[in-house]
XYZ file of N, CA and C in Angstrom:
618
model
N -41.042 234.591 66.116
C -39.916 234.005 66.845
C -39.844 232.501 66.612
N -41.020 231.841 66.687
C -41.070 230.394 66.459
C -40.655 230.076 65.026
N -41.156 230.893 64.072
C -40.802 230.690 62.665
C -39.295 230.843 62.460
N -38.708 231.857 63.100
C -37.274 232.091 62.963
C -36.481 230.939 63.577
N -36.957 230.441 64.729
C -36.274 229.330 65.389
C -36.298 228.075 64.527
N -37.486 227.761 63.964
C -37.609 226.584 63.108
C -36.749 226.720 61.858
N -36.702 227.933 61.311
C -35.893 228.164 60.115
C -34.419 227.970 60.416
N -33.958 228.470 61.567
C -32.558 228.339 61.945
C -32.179 226.886 62.211
N -33.145 226.094 62.689
C -32.854 224.716 63.067
C -33.268 223.703 62.005
N -33.703 224.177 60.844
C -34.142 223.281 59.778
C -33.081 222.248 59.401
N -31.806 222.635 59.250
C -30.793 221.613 58.920
C -30.698 220.508 59.967
N -30.828 220.875 61.259
C -30.778 219.865 62.311
C -31.979 218.936 62.242
N -33.162 219.509 62.035
C -34.366 218.686 61.905
C -34.244 217.743 60.713
N -33.737 218.247 59.594
C -33.578 217.425 58.395
C -32.593 216.290 58.653
N -31.492 216.602 59.327
C -30.476 215.589 59.594
C -31.023 214.480 60.493
N -31.702 214.855 61.573
C -32.246 213.868 62.498
C -33.343 213.050 61.824
N -34.175 213.715 61.007
C -35.243 213.004 60.295
C -34.668 211.973 59.324
N -33.624 212.343 58.608
C -32.977 211.412 57.686
C -32.367 210.244 58.450
N -31.793 210.527 59.614
C -31.213 209.467 60.437
C -32.287 208.476 60.879
N -33.437 208.992 61.303
C -34.551 208.129 61.674
C -35.024 207.287 60.487
N -35.133 207.923 59.333
C -35.574 207.219 58.131
C -34.592 206.118 57.748
N -33.305 206.410 57.871
C -32.292 205.389 57.597
C -32.443 204.212 58.556
N -32.766 204.509 59.800
C -32.995 203.449 60.773
C -34.194 202.593 60.407
N -35.269 203.228 59.940
C -36.469 202.494 59.518
C -36.138 201.551 58.367
N -35.426 202.062 57.373
C -35.044 201.238 56.219
C -34.147 200.082 56.655
N -33.178 200.377 57.502
C -32.271 199.338 57.984
C -33.028 198.266 58.765
N -33.977 198.700 59.607
C -34.772 197.746 60.381
C -35.613 196.849 59.496
N -36.204 197.438 58.441
C -37.013 196.649 57.510
C -36.149 195.627 56.774
N -34.924 196.026 56.402
C -34.016 195.112 55.699
C -33.528 193.989 56.611
N -33.459 194.249 57.906
C -33.018 193.219 58.856
C -33.944 192.018 58.851
N -35.223 192.242 58.541
C -36.184 191.137 58.517
C -35.760 190.086 57.498
N -35.245 190.528 56.347
C -34.815 189.600 55.299
C -33.571 188.816 55.698
N -32.844 189.315 56.696
C -31.618 188.639 57.130
C -31.883 187.560 58.174
N -33.137 187.441 58.635
C -33.462 186.438 59.644
C -33.421 185.040 59.039
N -33.036 184.081 59.862
C -33.058 182.687 59.414
C -34.498 182.181 59.367
N -34.701 181.027 58.744
C -36.043 180.463 58.643
C -36.619 180.163 60.018
N -35.794 179.632 60.918
C -36.267 179.330 62.274
C -36.680 180.599 63.006
N -35.910 181.660 62.839
C -36.244 182.928 63.493
C -37.546 183.496 62.942
N -37.729 183.393 61.625
C -38.969 183.871 61.016
C -40.170 183.075 61.516
N -39.995 181.758 61.674
C -41.093 180.928 62.168
C -41.416 181.258 63.617
N -40.395 181.520 64.423
C -40.622 181.896 65.825
C -41.394 183.210 65.914
N -40.999 184.172 65.102
C -41.682 185.465 65.088
C -43.122 185.300 64.619
N -43.313 184.456 63.600
C -44.658 184.222 63.076
C -45.566 183.627 64.142
N -45.039 182.641 64.888
C -45.846 182.038 65.949
C -46.151 183.043 67.051
N -45.164 183.848 67.404
C -45.366 184.847 68.467
C -46.428 185.865 68.069
N -46.283 186.415 66.857
C -47.247 187.409 66.394
C -48.639 186.815 66.271
N -48.699 185.589 65.734
C -50.005 184.948 65.582
C -50.682 184.729 66.919
N -49.950 184.201 67.891
C -50.532 183.960 69.212
C -50.925 185.252 69.905
N -50.076 186.282 69.739
C -50.346 187.549 70.419
C -51.612 188.213 69.884
N -51.706 188.364 68.564
C -52.814 189.117 67.988
C -54.114 188.308 67.940
N -54.011 187.016 67.690
C -55.230 186.216 67.603
C -55.850 185.975 68.977
N -55.031 186.037 70.027
C -55.550 185.853 71.394
C -55.711 187.184 72.123
N -55.624 188.274 71.378
C -55.723 189.594 71.995
C -57.137 189.851 72.498
N -57.233 190.217 73.760
C -58.521 190.543 74.379
C -58.393 191.886 75.088
N -58.833 192.975 74.438
C -58.686 194.305 75.037
C -59.297 194.431 76.422
N -60.373 193.665 76.685
C -61.049 193.776 77.988
C -60.232 193.181 79.119
N -59.243 192.333 78.781
C -58.442 191.692 79.824
C -57.176 192.477 80.159
N -56.961 193.596 79.479
C -55.754 194.383 79.705
C -55.832 195.114 81.038
N -54.783 194.998 81.843
C -54.676 195.749 83.098
C -54.237 197.167 82.745
N -55.206 198.067 82.674
C -54.954 199.416 82.179
C -53.866 200.157 82.936
N -53.926 200.122 84.261
C -52.971 200.891 85.060
C -51.548 200.375 84.879
N -51.378 199.051 84.983
C -50.044 198.469 84.843
C -49.506 198.670 83.433
N -50.384 198.494 82.444
C -49.973 198.657 81.051
C -49.586 200.100 80.764
N -50.351 201.045 81.314
C -50.063 202.454 81.092
C -48.678 202.820 81.594
N -48.375 202.430 82.834
C -47.077 202.812 83.401
C -45.923 202.097 82.723
N -46.176 200.874 82.266
C -45.132 200.152 81.534
C -44.795 200.868 80.231
N -45.834 201.262 79.494
C -45.638 201.968 78.227
C -45.052 203.351 78.468
N -45.590 204.045 79.475
C -45.125 205.401 79.772
C -43.647 205.410 80.138
N -43.223 204.471 80.983
C -41.817 204.429 81.393
C -40.906 204.119 80.212
N -41.383 203.242 79.319
C -40.583 202.912 78.131
C -40.394 204.141 77.251
N -41.467 204.905 77.045
C -41.385 206.108 76.221
C -40.543 207.190 76.899
N -40.737 207.347 78.208
C -40.016 208.400 78.925
C -38.516 208.115 79.005
N -38.146 206.833 78.969
C -36.722 206.494 79.003
C -36.005 207.044 77.774
N -36.675 206.990 76.610
C -36.052 207.522 75.392
C -35.757 209.008 75.548
N -36.779 209.764 75.971
C -36.606 211.207 76.120
C -35.629 211.516 77.252
N -35.688 210.712 78.324
C -34.772 210.917 79.435
C -33.319 210.706 79.031
N -33.069 209.678 78.234
C -31.708 209.433 77.762
C -31.236 210.537 76.822
N -32.151 210.999 75.959
C -31.799 212.105 75.065
C -31.432 213.343 75.877
N -32.238 213.649 76.906
C -31.949 214.794 77.781
C -30.594 214.630 78.461
N -30.337 213.422 78.961
C -29.084 213.158 79.661
C -27.876 213.300 78.732
N -27.979 212.748 77.529
C -26.889 212.868 76.564
C -26.660 214.330 76.168
N -27.752 215.096 76.113
C -27.627 216.500 75.742
C -26.872 217.326 76.762
N -26.837 216.857 78.001
C -26.130 217.581 79.056
C -24.624 217.409 78.982
N -24.178 216.409 78.224
C -22.760 216.096 78.163
C -22.153 216.559 76.852
N -20.955 217.042 76.943
C -20.252 217.463 75.738
C -19.990 216.279 74.820
N -19.764 215.105 75.425
C -19.473 213.915 74.630
C -20.722 213.070 74.362
N -21.904 213.592 74.725
C -23.133 212.821 74.556
C -23.787 212.972 73.200
N -23.239 213.839 72.348
C -23.847 214.092 71.039
C -24.016 212.826 70.203
N -22.999 211.958 70.093
C -23.202 210.722 69.315
C -24.296 209.832 69.891
N -24.456 209.845 71.228
C -25.490 209.032 71.853
C -26.885 209.443 71.424
N -27.114 210.738 71.258
C -28.418 211.234 70.801
C -28.725 210.686 69.415
N -27.758 210.748 68.529
C -27.946 210.291 67.158
C -28.140 208.779 67.103
N -27.429 208.046 67.961
C -27.579 206.591 68.004
C -28.985 206.209 68.457
N -29.507 206.914 69.462
C -30.856 206.640 69.944
C -31.893 206.870 68.851
N -31.730 207.940 68.087
C -32.668 208.218 66.993
C -32.611 207.115 65.937
N -31.406 206.684 65.607
C -31.250 205.617 64.615
C -31.879 204.315 65.123
N -31.656 203.982 66.394
C -32.213 202.759 66.962
C -33.734 202.798 66.995
N -34.298 203.965 67.260
C -35.760 204.088 67.241
C -36.292 203.789 65.849
N -35.629 204.301 64.837
C -36.025 203.999 63.465
C -35.898 202.524 63.151
N -34.825 201.893 63.637
C -34.624 200.456 63.412
C -35.764 199.649 64.027
N -36.154 199.991 65.241
C -37.234 199.274 65.922
C -38.549 199.391 65.146
N -38.844 200.592 64.670
C -40.086 200.792 63.918
C -40.039 200.012 62.606
N -38.919 200.130 61.883
C -38.798 199.435 60.606
C -38.853 197.927 60.757
N -38.210 197.398 61.790
C -38.202 195.958 62.010
C -39.593 195.452 62.373
N -40.294 196.200 63.232
C -41.637 195.802 63.645
C -42.591 195.754 62.453
N -42.591 196.822 61.668
C -43.471 196.868 60.495
C -43.065 195.800 59.484
N -41.759 195.626 59.289
C -41.279 194.621 58.353
C -41.707 193.219 58.743
N -41.671 192.903 60.030
C -42.111 191.581 60.495
C -43.596 191.373 60.251
N -44.390 192.398 60.535
C -45.838 192.279 60.331
C -46.177 192.063 58.868
N -45.565 192.852 58.011
C -45.838 192.723 56.576
C -45.316 191.390 56.051
N -44.136 190.976 56.539
C -43.559 189.720 56.088
C -44.391 188.509 56.470
N -45.048 188.567 57.618
C -45.812 187.418 58.098
C -47.270 187.431 57.653
N -47.847 188.630 57.491
C -49.275 188.710 57.195
C -49.597 189.425 55.890
N -48.572 189.739 55.080
C -48.773 190.390 53.783
C -49.512 191.720 53.961
N -50.512 191.983 53.112
C -51.199 193.276 53.164
C -51.984 193.435 54.462
N -52.391 192.301 55.049
C -53.086 192.377 56.332
C -52.127 192.857 57.427
N -50.856 192.484 57.284
C -49.860 192.965 58.218
C -49.659 194.459 58.106
N -49.763 194.975 56.875
C -49.668 196.425 56.676
C -50.838 197.127 57.343
N -52.018 196.528 57.219
C -53.193 197.086 57.887
C -53.021 197.059 59.398
N -52.454 195.956 59.903
C -52.211 195.853 61.340
C -51.205 196.900 61.799
N -50.169 197.128 60.985
C -49.168 198.143 61.324
C -49.798 199.533 61.364
N -50.754 199.773 60.486
C -51.411 201.075 60.433
C -52.225 201.367 61.694
N -52.723 200.317 62.358
C -53.529 200.547 63.555
C -52.736 200.335 64.850
N -51.620 199.599 64.786
C -50.882 199.287 66.012
C -49.574 200.059 66.153
N -48.943 200.383 65.023
C -47.635 201.048 65.063
C -47.728 202.516 64.659
N -48.469 202.782 63.596
C -48.486 204.131 63.027
C -49.113 205.200 63.918
N -50.310 204.962 64.524
C -50.993 206.072 65.216
C -50.152 206.763 66.283
N -49.620 206.015 67.244
C -48.879 206.672 68.320
C -47.527 207.189 67.850
N -46.930 206.517 66.836
C -45.639 206.985 66.339
C -45.756 208.277 65.533
N -46.950 208.604 65.080
C -47.158 209.886 64.415
C -46.928 211.039 65.386
N -47.029 210.751 66.663
C -46.749 211.759 67.697
C -45.370 211.530 68.310
N -45.025 210.262 68.539
C -43.740 209.947 69.179
C -42.568 210.432 68.337
N -42.612 210.213 67.035
C -41.492 210.602 66.170
C -41.262 212.114 66.186
N -42.310 212.953 66.012
C -42.073 214.400 66.142
C -41.547 214.799 67.522
N -42.027 214.129 68.573
C -41.532 214.416 69.923
C -40.039 214.114 70.016
N -39.630 212.981 69.456
C -38.210 212.629 69.475
C -37.393 213.594 68.621
N -37.975 214.027 67.505
C -37.270 215.006 66.659
C -37.022 216.300 67.415
N -38.069 216.821 68.042
C -37.949 218.076 68.791
C -36.972 217.917 69.947
N -37.093 216.801 70.683
C -36.211 216.563 71.821
C -34.759 216.417 71.375
N -34.549 215.688 70.278
C -33.183 215.452 69.795
C -32.537 216.740 69.305
N -33.302 217.548 68.572
C -32.755 218.810 68.086
C -32.427 219.729 69.256
N -33.305 219.778 70.248
C -33.031 220.593 71.436
C -31.777 220.093 72.154
N -31.620 218.763 72.246
C -30.456 218.197 72.916
C -29.174 218.473 72.141
N -29.240 218.321 70.811
C -28.064 218.588 69.976
C -27.666 220.060 70.084
N -28.663 220.932 70.039
C -28.387 222.368 70.131
C -27.745 222.712 71.475
N -28.278 222.135 72.569
C -27.717 222.415 73.888
C -26.309 221.845 74.013
N -26.104 220.634 73.479
C -24.780 220.010 73.534
C -23.753 220.836 72.763
N -24.156 221.323 71.586
C -23.259 222.174 70.799
C -22.961 223.474 71.556
N -23.997 224.004 72.233
C -23.792 225.203 73.039
C -22.804 224.954 74.169
N -22.883 223.758 74.764
C -21.930 223.391 75.815
C -20.510 223.352 75.255
N -20.372 222.764 74.067
C -19.051 222.680 73.442
C -18.492 224.077 73.173
N -19.340 224.969 72.653
C -18.895 226.331 72.366
C -18.516 227.070 73.636
N -19.272 226.846 74.706
C -18.972 227.541 75.961
C -17.646 227.066 76.554
N -17.336 225.781 76.343
C -16.068 225.268 76.832
C -14.904 225.788 75.986
N -15.128 225.829 74.674
C -14.051 226.261 73.772
C -13.757 227.741 73.923
N -14.856 228.549 73.968
C -14.667 230.003 74.017
C -14.698 230.550 75.435
N -14.819 229.627 76.421
C -14.753 230.024 77.829
C -15.730 231.152 78.155
N -17.007 230.864 77.888
C -18.041 231.856 78.192
C -18.090 232.122 79.686
N -18.647 233.224 80.064
C -18.670 233.611 81.470
C -19.497 232.617 82.279
N -19.162 232.393 83.554
C -19.897 231.478 84.417
C -21.365 231.893 84.526
N -22.250 230.923 84.546
C -23.678 231.205 84.659
C -24.352 231.442 83.331
N -23.561 231.547 82.253
C -24.156 231.797 80.951
C -24.945 230.632 80.412
N -24.801 229.466 81.041
C -25.483 228.273 80.565
C -26.808 228.044 81.284
N -27.082 228.833 82.328
C -28.278 228.596 83.153
C -29.564 228.756 82.364
N -29.707 229.866 81.655
C -30.943 230.102 80.899
C -31.152 229.061 79.798
N -30.132 228.739 78.987
C -30.306 227.670 77.998
C -30.665 226.333 78.639
N -30.083 226.046 79.804
C -30.381 224.781 80.481
C -31.839 224.714 80.903
N -32.341 225.802 81.482
C -33.740 225.825 81.911
C -34.683 225.705 80.715
N -34.343 226.388 79.622
C -35.152 226.304 78.416
C -35.139 224.890 77.849
N -33.964 224.302 77.808
C -33.801 222.940 77.298
C -34.570 221.931 78.148
N -34.427 222.034 79.461
C -35.117 221.116 80.361
C -36.625 221.306 80.285
N -37.075 222.554 80.181
C -38.504 222.818 80.049
C -39.071 222.200 78.784
N -38.321 222.274 77.687
C -38.748 221.655 76.437
C -38.887 220.149 76.599
N -37.903 219.518 77.225
C -37.935 218.065 77.418
C -39.117 217.659 78.304
N -39.374 218.429 79.365
C -40.508 218.134 80.245
C -41.817 218.229 79.468
N -41.938 219.234 78.602
C -43.143 219.377 77.776
C -43.335 218.168 76.872
N -42.240 217.704 76.277
C -42.313 216.525 75.419
C -42.694 215.281 76.224
N -42.210 215.202 77.469
C -42.532 214.066 78.329
C -44.024 214.033 78.645
N -44.619 215.206 78.861
C -46.058 215.284 79.132
C -46.847 214.785 77.923
N -46.399 215.153 76.732
C -47.059 214.676 75.512
C -46.967 213.155 75.427
N -45.814 212.594 75.795
C -45.643 211.142 75.746
C -46.554 210.428 76.736
N -46.899 211.069 77.833
C -47.865 210.477 78.758
C -49.227 210.350 78.089
N -49.574 211.349 77.282
C -50.810 211.257 76.508
C -50.751 210.129 75.485
N -49.586 209.956 74.870
C -49.393 208.867 73.913
C -49.548 207.515 74.607
N -49.012 207.413 75.832
C -49.138 206.168 76.598
C -50.602 205.840 76.885
N -51.400 206.868 77.132
C -52.844 206.661 77.326
C -53.469 206.068 76.069
N -53.099 206.609 74.913
C -53.628 206.113 73.640
C -53.218 204.658 73.429
N -51.947 204.351 73.661
C -51.460 202.979 73.471
C -52.130 202.004 74.426
N -52.469 202.473 75.617
C -53.039 201.587 76.632
C -54.497 201.272 76.375
N -55.298 202.275 76.032
C -56.735 202.073 75.956
C -57.327 202.119 74.542
N -56.640 202.704 73.596
C -57.186 202.797 72.239
C -56.557 201.776 71.294
N -55.240 201.655 71.330
C -54.552 200.738 70.408
C -55.033 199.288 70.523
N -55.235 198.731 71.745
C -55.736 197.349 71.820
C -57.095 197.171 71.153
N -57.939 198.189 71.246
C -59.255 198.108 70.601
C -59.101 198.081 69.084
N -58.236 198.944 68.554
C -57.999 198.972 67.108
C -57.403 197.653 66.626
N -56.443 197.116 67.386
C -55.855 195.838 67.008
C -56.872 194.707 67.105
N -57.788 194.813 68.064
C -58.829 193.797 68.205
C -59.758 193.754 67.012
N -59.960 194.892 66.347
C -60.802 194.919 65.145
C -60.127 194.218 63.975
N -58.815 194.361 63.898
C -58.083 193.827 62.751
C -57.651 192.379 62.971
N -57.362 192.001 64.203
C -56.794 190.681 64.513
C -57.566 189.499 63.940
N -58.915 189.490 63.953
C -59.625 188.313 63.455
C -59.344 187.963 61.995
N -58.925 188.913 61.199
C -58.696 188.620 59.780
C -57.258 188.166 59.500
N -56.432 188.058 60.546
C -55.030 187.719 60.340
C -54.823 186.222 60.206
N -54.088 185.876 59.176
C -53.646 184.492 58.987
C -52.264 184.570 58.351
N -51.247 183.913 58.939
C -49.906 183.968 58.352
C -49.918 183.500 56.919
N -49.138 184.197 56.047
C -49.088 183.843 54.634
C -48.005 182.794 54.428
């Protein structure tokens, strides 16, 4: 059943994945469009942040909830857009923006610290996004599928109550993804600062 479901939804997964990838590329290209003053400001910010990073001084509880709420907002917005017939473009925009944020972040690190920035991106950006991106893919495809189902039910005037089971399934999927994101927030709160602390001492702007 799972294999059949994935096979049926492969075009949607491919489309959303390509959209995310386009966002990553666009975000990386945006770095080259920054002015010299903007690049210098970013360089100073990154340098001060990573060189003064002290994992032991992090307020774990406050940091966890801050990260968790930020991650849950993405999935929450995707769920909300999926409930609306006109929310389909919003889902795709969110996926593209997520790609832009990732591409811009990595592009800034590499631009300021060269290969060391790539190493920093591998320990600060890549680990949690290896889980976040699949979560967003699954959530987005579920939202797109539910939104399309809503459109079909309105067009073909399906019988009342026919949307209840798909809604419960859709909401259950989103809740499952949200639980996974809480685990990701734990990783970002207590593991990522340690990994960045190992790499930070070797950073010097190029």
